[in-house]
XYZ file of C-alpha atoms in Angstrom:
142
model
C -43.605 -30.478 70.670
C -44.066 -31.143 67.225
C -43.462 -28.910 64.704
C -46.234 -30.334 62.626
C -48.249 -29.770 65.697
C -47.346 -26.433 65.736
C -47.431 -25.349 61.935
C -51.156 -26.837 62.473
C -52.202 -24.806 65.008
C -51.155 -21.654 63.476
C -52.962 -22.337 60.321
C -56.072 -23.390 61.637
C -56.825 -22.108 64.887
C -57.868 -18.725 65.309
C -54.340 -17.675 66.620
C -52.944 -15.931 63.729
C -56.738 -14.809 62.521
C -55.158 -15.028 58.987
C -57.183 -13.055 56.353
C -59.236 -14.961 53.739
C -56.309 -16.004 51.202
C -53.750 -15.641 53.303
C -50.760 -18.276 53.307
C -48.091 -18.791 55.520
C -44.405 -18.053 54.027
C -42.460 -19.204 57.113
C -42.366 -19.124 60.949
C -39.946 -19.431 63.400
C -39.362 -19.158 67.390
C -38.015 -15.963 68.405
C -36.669 -13.681 70.804
C -38.920 -10.099 70.693
C -38.497 -7.153 72.595
C -38.859 -3.133 71.775
C -35.553 -1.357 70.280
C -34.627 0.586 73.487
C -31.662 1.928 74.756
C -29.901 -1.176 77.507
C -32.660 -3.578 76.311
C -30.304 -6.127 77.138
C -30.258 -5.598 80.081
C -34.082 -3.514 80.567
C -36.563 -4.757 77.646
C -38.914 -7.569 78.520
C -38.196 -10.249 76.053
C -40.401 -12.611 75.364
C -39.787 -15.856 73.187
C -42.829 -15.938 70.854
C -43.783 -16.840 67.163
C -42.961 -15.025 64.361
C -45.158 -15.667 61.022
C -44.728 -13.750 57.697
C -47.163 -14.052 55.460
C -48.005 -13.178 52.147
C -49.485 -10.135 53.506
C -48.221 -8.976 56.720
C -45.548 -10.153 59.915
C -47.306 -11.609 62.899
C -45.828 -12.035 66.936
C -48.028 -14.947 67.833
C -47.402 -15.404 71.689
C -46.405 -18.428 73.162
C -48.611 -20.124 76.202
C -46.963 -20.043 79.461
C -47.210 -24.202 80.111
C -47.543 -25.410 76.933
C -45.689 -23.355 74.705
C -47.780 -23.556 71.642
C -48.894 -20.834 70.309
C -52.036 -18.476 72.025
C -52.658 -15.283 71.009
C -51.369 -12.806 68.067
C -50.179 -9.965 69.685
C -49.105 -8.018 66.470
C -49.742 -8.013 62.754
C -47.970 -5.380 60.623
C -48.976 -5.362 56.670
C -45.896 -5.816 54.714
C -45.618 -2.969 52.436
C -46.125 -0.455 55.398
C -43.148 -1.754 57.513
C -39.108 -2.000 56.841
C -36.847 -4.238 58.230
C -33.319 -3.989 58.647
C -30.294 -6.408 60.119
C -28.495 -5.550 62.981
C -25.170 -6.674 64.719
C -22.387 -8.678 63.156
C -24.257 -11.597 62.455
C -26.495 -11.442 59.000
C -30.024 -12.894 59.823
C -30.155 -13.064 63.352
C -31.205 -10.161 64.741
C -33.941 -7.803 62.644
C -35.310 -4.527 63.805
C -39.240 -4.279 62.304
C -39.666 -0.755 62.398
C -43.721 0.832 61.342
C -45.361 3.783 61.722
C -47.832 2.180 64.287
C -45.716 1.059 67.081
C -42.307 1.787 68.603
C -39.239 -0.405 66.680
C -38.885 -4.139 67.330
C -35.954 -6.345 67.859
C -36.767 -10.239 66.121
C -33.891 -12.389 67.659
C -33.293 -15.570 65.871
C -31.394 -19.074 66.276
C -29.226 -20.447 63.891
C -31.762 -22.890 62.938
C -33.014 -23.596 59.009
C -36.392 -22.421 60.452
C -34.921 -18.759 60.920
C -32.610 -18.709 58.173
C -35.486 -19.158 56.187
C -37.941 -17.242 58.076
C -35.493 -13.785 57.974
C -34.762 -14.675 54.549
C -38.791 -14.564 53.979
C -38.876 -11.386 55.587
C -36.239 -9.283 54.102
C -37.241 -10.222 51.157
C -41.341 -9.094 51.645
C -40.447 -5.851 53.439
C -40.293 -2.913 51.957
C -37.355 -2.623 49.363
C -35.218 -0.008 51.612
C -35.443 -2.919 54.577
C -32.986 -5.299 52.401
C -29.330 -4.371 52.622
C -26.844 -6.655 51.032
C -27.307 -10.271 50.820
C -29.825 -12.734 52.180
C -29.885 -13.917 55.892
C -28.232 -17.017 55.108
C -25.894 -15.909 52.629
C -22.098 -14.966 53.619
C -21.359 -11.376 52.980
C -19.380 -10.402 49.898
C -16.191 -8.411 50.260
C -16.275 -5.941 47.643
């Protein structure tokens, strides 16, 4: 499955249901789960597509056999959510809080696409969501 094919599906198909004039800033594959106690043991985790546009954070489910984008399962406006980094590895686990639903954890791998997604989401979300250096930058001691 090529990244061009995935990107074309995210942009052109009705999978994301982009608003008029909305542009995709970054996207990545990510493990998505609800933020709960003992989530590693009990939470349902799905490897979906996480998409940041100039207006919203979108989560798009993955087809079981095709592993291509299937349908949008979450669409939060960036000005209504806060994003915070979790854990010791910057940009690898992001907690998204919204007044509309329970907190969601987005866990990313080390790929360049994931780093670009984390940076775009941290830059675009509410100001209090971005603490410290961007996801790909090393933390400064001070």
